[in-house]
Amino acid sequence: MTKQELVQNLQKYLKSFGLGLTFNNMDDIDTKLLNKEIYKLKLKKSITNT
């Protein structure tokens, strides 16, 4: 798997969870924003499960 394919697969995976983060390569990923979005998903799941 090439780096470009990895980036595309990661974007598809994130999009499937409602995360519309866009980036062209792994260095462009804003990890702070990514962690914030993951936290929101966990919070949403936690609220749904209660």
PDB file of N, CA and C in Angstrom:
ATOM      1  N   MET A   1       0.854  -1.177   0.000  1.00  0.00           N
ATOM      2  CA  MET A   1       0.000   0.000   0.000  1.00  0.00           C
ATOM      3  C   MET A   1       0.898   1.238   0.000  1.00  0.00           C
ATOM      4  N   THR A   2       0.618   2.136  -0.913  1.00  0.00           N
ATOM      5  CA  THR A   2       1.406   3.368  -0.989  1.00  0.00           C
ATOM      6  C   THR A   2       0.947   4.359   0.080  1.00  0.00           C
ATOM      7  N   LYS A   3       1.754   5.367   0.310  1.00  0.00           N
ATOM      8  CA  LYS A   3       1.384   6.397   1.289  1.00  0.00           C
ATOM      9  C   LYS A   3       0.105   7.101   0.870  1.00  0.00           C
ATOM     10  N   GLN A   4      -0.048   7.354  -0.429  1.00  0.00           N
ATOM     11  CA  GLN A   4      -1.249   8.029  -0.923  1.00  0.00           C
ATOM     12  C   GLN A   4      -2.488   7.169  -0.684  1.00  0.00           C
ATOM     13  N   GLU A   5      -2.371   5.869  -0.894  1.00  0.00           N
ATOM     14  CA  GLU A   5      -3.500   4.965  -0.641  1.00  0.00           C
ATOM     15  C   GLU A   5      -3.835   4.937   0.841  1.00  0.00           C
ATOM     16  N   LEU A   6      -2.818   4.965   1.671  1.00  0.00           N
ATOM     17  CA  LEU A   6      -3.030   4.993   3.115  1.00  0.00           C
ATOM     18  C   LEU A   6      -3.778   6.252   3.533  1.00  0.00           C
ATOM     19  N   VAL A   7      -3.378   7.397   2.983  1.00  0.00           N
ATOM     20  CA  VAL A   7      -4.039   8.668   3.283  1.00  0.00           C
ATOM     21  C   VAL A   7      -5.494   8.619   2.825  1.00  0.00           C
ATOM     22  N   GLN A   8      -5.734   8.100   1.621  1.00  0.00           N
ATOM     23  CA  GLN A   8      -7.102   8.010   1.098  1.00  0.00           C
ATOM     24  C   GLN A   8      -7.957   7.090   1.958  1.00  0.00           C
ATOM     25  N   ASN A   9      -7.411   5.959   2.377  1.00  0.00           N
ATOM     26  CA  ASN A   9      -8.161   5.033   3.222  1.00  0.00           C
ATOM     27  C   ASN A   9      -8.463   5.646   4.583  1.00  0.00           C
ATOM     28  N   LEU A  10      -7.504   6.371   5.126  1.00  0.00           N
ATOM     29  CA  LEU A  10      -7.719   7.032   6.410  1.00  0.00           C
ATOM     30  C   LEU A  10      -8.815   8.079   6.294  1.00  0.00           C
ATOM     31  N   GLN A  11      -8.811   8.843   5.207  1.00  0.00           N
ATOM     32  CA  GLN A  11      -9.857   9.849   5.005  1.00  0.00           C
ATOM     33  C   GLN A  11     -11.231   9.190   4.877  1.00  0.00           C
ATOM     34  N   LYS A  12     -11.323   8.089   4.154  1.00  0.00           N
ATOM     35  CA  LYS A  12     -12.599   7.371   4.019  1.00  0.00           C
ATOM     36  C   LYS A  12     -13.077   6.872   5.378  1.00  0.00           C
ATOM     37  N   TYR A  13     -12.150   6.330   6.161  1.00  0.00           N
ATOM     38  CA  TYR A  13     -12.482   5.810   7.481  1.00  0.00           C
ATOM     39  C   TYR A  13     -12.989   6.931   8.388  1.00  0.00           C
ATOM     40  N   LEU A  14     -12.283   8.043   8.408  1.00  0.00           N
ATOM     41  CA  LEU A  14     -12.698   9.173   9.242  1.00  0.00           C
ATOM     42  C   LEU A  14     -14.037   9.730   8.781  1.00  0.00           C
ATOM     43  N   LYS A  15     -14.236   9.785   7.471  1.00  0.00           N
ATOM     44  CA  LYS A  15     -15.490  10.297   6.925  1.00  0.00           C
ATOM     45  C   LYS A  15     -16.657   9.391   7.306  1.00  0.00           C
ATOM     46  N   SER A  16     -16.418   8.080   7.382  1.00  0.00           N
ATOM     47  CA  SER A  16     -17.483   7.147   7.756  1.00  0.00           C
ATOM     48  C   SER A  16     -17.970   7.392   9.183  1.00  0.00           C
ATOM     49  N   PHE A  17     -17.135   8.024  10.001  1.00  0.00           N
ATOM     50  CA  PHE A  17     -17.526   8.376  11.363  1.00  0.00           C
ATOM     51  C   PHE A  17     -17.979   9.819  11.472  1.00  0.00           C
ATOM     52  N   GLY A  18     -18.150  10.473  10.340  1.00  0.00           N
ATOM     53  CA  GLY A  18     -18.629  11.844  10.341  1.00  0.00           C
ATOM     54  C   GLY A  18     -17.549  12.886  10.539  1.00  0.00           C
ATOM     55  N   LEU A  19     -16.301  12.487  10.427  1.00  0.00           N
ATOM     56  CA  LEU A  19     -15.202  13.433  10.564  1.00  0.00           C
ATOM     57  C   LEU A  19     -14.772  13.875   9.179  1.00  0.00           C
ATOM     58  N   GLY A  20     -15.012  15.114   8.853  1.00  0.00           N
ATOM     59  CA  GLY A  20     -14.686  15.623   7.533  1.00  0.00           C
ATOM     60  C   GLY A  20     -13.318  16.269   7.467  1.00  0.00           C
ATOM     61  N   LEU A  21     -12.353  15.696   8.137  1.00  0.00           N
ATOM     62  CA  LEU A  21     -11.007  16.257   8.111  1.00  0.00           C
ATOM     63  C   LEU A  21     -10.366  15.968   6.761  1.00  0.00           C
ATOM     64  N   THR A  22      -9.748  16.968   6.189  1.00  0.00           N
ATOM     65  CA  THR A  22      -9.087  16.774   4.902  1.00  0.00           C
ATOM     66  C   THR A  22      -7.600  17.057   5.031  1.00  0.00           C
ATOM     67  N   PHE A  23      -6.824  16.266   4.352  1.00  0.00           N
ATOM     68  CA  PHE A  23      -5.382  16.423   4.342  1.00  0.00           C
ATOM     69  C   PHE A  23      -4.835  15.697   3.128  1.00  0.00           C
ATOM     70  N   ASN A  24      -3.668  16.124   2.681  1.00  0.00           N
ATOM     71  CA  ASN A  24      -3.056  15.538   1.491  1.00  0.00           C
ATOM     72  C   ASN A  24      -1.998  14.499   1.816  1.00  0.00           C
ATOM     73  N   ASN A  25      -1.421  14.617   2.985  1.00  0.00           N
ATOM     74  CA  ASN A  25      -0.440  13.622   3.410  1.00  0.00           C
ATOM     75  C   ASN A  25      -0.459  13.533   4.928  1.00  0.00           C
ATOM     76  N   MET A  26       0.256  12.589   5.450  1.00  0.00           N
ATOM     77  CA  MET A  26       0.211  12.339   6.888  1.00  0.00           C
ATOM     78  C   MET A  26       0.742  13.530   7.692  1.00  0.00           C
ATOM     79  N   ASP A  27       1.627  14.317   7.112  1.00  0.00           N
ATOM     80  CA  ASP A  27       2.183  15.478   7.814  1.00  0.00           C
ATOM     81  C   ASP A  27       1.175  16.614   7.949  1.00  0.00           C
ATOM     82  N   ASP A  28       0.138  16.608   7.130  1.00  0.00           N
ATOM     83  CA  ASP A  28      -0.867  17.671   7.164  1.00  0.00           C
ATOM     84  C   ASP A  28      -1.940  17.451   8.231  1.00  0.00           C
ATOM     85  N   ILE A  29      -1.950  16.303   8.865  1.00  0.00           N
ATOM     86  CA  ILE A  29      -3.001  15.993   9.838  1.00  0.00           C
ATOM     87  C   ILE A  29      -2.811  16.864  11.078  1.00  0.00           C
ATOM     88  N   ASP A  30      -3.855  17.587  11.426  1.00  0.00           N
ATOM     89  CA  ASP A  30      -3.851  18.402  12.641  1.00  0.00           C
ATOM     90  C   ASP A  30      -4.269  17.486  13.785  1.00  0.00           C
ATOM     91  N   THR A  31      -3.298  16.972  14.523  1.00  0.00           N
ATOM     92  CA  THR A  31      -3.595  15.979  15.554  1.00  0.00           C
ATOM     93  C   THR A  31      -4.456  16.556  16.674  1.00  0.00           C
ATOM     94  N   LYS A  32      -4.292  17.830  16.958  1.00  0.00           N
ATOM     95  CA  LYS A  32      -5.100  18.454  18.006  1.00  0.00           C
ATOM     96  C   LYS A  32      -6.575  18.450  17.598  1.00  0.00           C
ATOM     97  N   LEU A  33      -6.835  18.816  16.345  1.00  0.00           N
ATOM     98  CA  LEU A  33      -8.199  18.815  15.835  1.00  0.00           C
ATOM     99  C   LEU A  33      -8.747  17.390  15.751  1.00  0.00           C
ATOM    100  N   LEU A  34      -7.918  16.451  15.309  1.00  0.00           N
ATOM    101  CA  LEU A  34      -8.338  15.055  15.219  1.00  0.00           C
ATOM    102  C   LEU A  34      -8.721  14.518  16.594  1.00  0.00           C
ATOM    103  N   ASN A  35      -7.906  14.781  17.596  1.00  0.00           N
ATOM    104  CA  ASN A  35      -8.211  14.327  18.955  1.00  0.00           C
ATOM    105  C   ASN A  35      -9.497  14.957  19.479  1.00  0.00           C
ATOM    106  N   LYS A  36      -9.719  16.214  19.154  1.00  0.00           N
ATOM    107  CA  LYS A  36     -10.941  16.910  19.578  1.00  0.00           C
ATOM    108  C   LYS A  36     -12.167  16.247  18.959  1.00  0.00           C
ATOM    109  N   GLU A  37     -12.090  15.919  17.666  1.00  0.00           N
ATOM    110  CA  GLU A  37     -13.211  15.285  16.980  1.00  0.00           C
ATOM    111  C   GLU A  37     -13.466  13.880  17.518  1.00  0.00           C
ATOM    112  N   ILE A  38     -12.412  13.142  17.820  1.00  0.00           N
ATOM    113  CA  ILE A  38     -12.562  11.800  18.394  1.00  0.00           C
ATOM    114  C   ILE A  38     -13.218  11.898  19.767  1.00  0.00           C
ATOM    115  N   TYR A  39     -12.826  12.885  20.558  1.00  0.00           N
ATOM    116  CA  TYR A  39     -13.440  13.094  21.869  1.00  0.00           C
ATOM    117  C   TYR A  39     -14.940  13.352  21.730  1.00  0.00           C
ATOM    118  N   LYS A  40     -15.316  14.172  20.744  1.00  0.00           N
ATOM    119  CA  LYS A  40     -16.737  14.454  20.519  1.00  0.00           C
ATOM    120  C   LYS A  40     -17.498  13.178  20.175  1.00  0.00           C
ATOM    121  N   LEU A  41     -16.895  12.322  19.344  1.00  0.00           N
ATOM    122  CA  LEU A  41     -17.544  11.059  18.988  1.00  0.00           C
ATOM    123  C   LEU A  41     -17.721  10.166  20.207  1.00  0.00           C
ATOM    124  N   LYS A  42     -16.694  10.101  21.048  1.00  0.00           N
ATOM    125  CA  LYS A  42     -16.780   9.290  22.265  1.00  0.00           C
ATOM    126  C   LYS A  42     -17.864   9.832  23.186  1.00  0.00           C
ATOM    127  N   LEU A  43     -17.942  11.151  23.297  1.00  0.00           N
ATOM    128  CA  LEU A  43     -18.954  11.779  24.136  1.00  0.00           C
ATOM    129  C   LEU A  43     -20.347  11.476  23.601  1.00  0.00           C
ATOM    130  N   LYS A  44     -20.515  11.583  22.287  1.00  0.00           N
ATOM    131  CA  LYS A  44     -21.801  11.293  21.661  1.00  0.00           C
ATOM    132  C   LYS A  44     -22.200   9.837  21.909  1.00  0.00           C
ATOM    133  N   LYS A  45     -21.243   8.922  21.789  1.00  0.00           N
ATOM    134  CA  LYS A  45     -21.509   7.501  22.021  1.00  0.00           C
ATOM    135  C   LYS A  45     -21.872   7.263  23.479  1.00  0.00           C
ATOM    136  N   SER A  46     -21.174   7.933  24.381  1.00  0.00           N
ATOM    137  CA  SER A  46     -21.437   7.792  25.804  1.00  0.00           C
ATOM    138  C   SER A  46     -22.846   8.264  26.149  1.00  0.00           C
ATOM    139  N   ILE A  47     -23.256   9.379  25.577  1.00  0.00           N
ATOM    140  CA  ILE A  47     -24.597   9.911  25.826  1.00  0.00           C
ATOM    141  C   ILE A  47     -25.649   8.967  25.259  1.00  0.00           C
ATOM    142  N   THR A  48     -25.384   8.405  24.094  1.00  0.00           N
ATOM    143  CA  THR A  48     -26.326   7.487  23.453  1.00  0.00           C
ATOM    144  C   THR A  48     -26.495   6.209  24.264  1.00  0.00           C
ATOM    145  N   ASN A  49     -25.431   5.753  24.907  1.00  0.00           N
ATOM    146  CA  ASN A  49     -25.474   4.495  25.650  1.00  0.00           C
ATOM    147  C   ASN A  49     -26.074   4.632  27.039  1.00  0.00           C
ATOM    148  N   THR A  50     -26.344   5.849  27.497  1.00  0.00           N
ATOM    149  CA  THR A  50     -26.902   6.005  28.845  1.00  0.00           C
ATOM    150  C   THR A  50     -28.397   6.095  28.815  1.00  0.00           C
TER     151      THR A  50
END
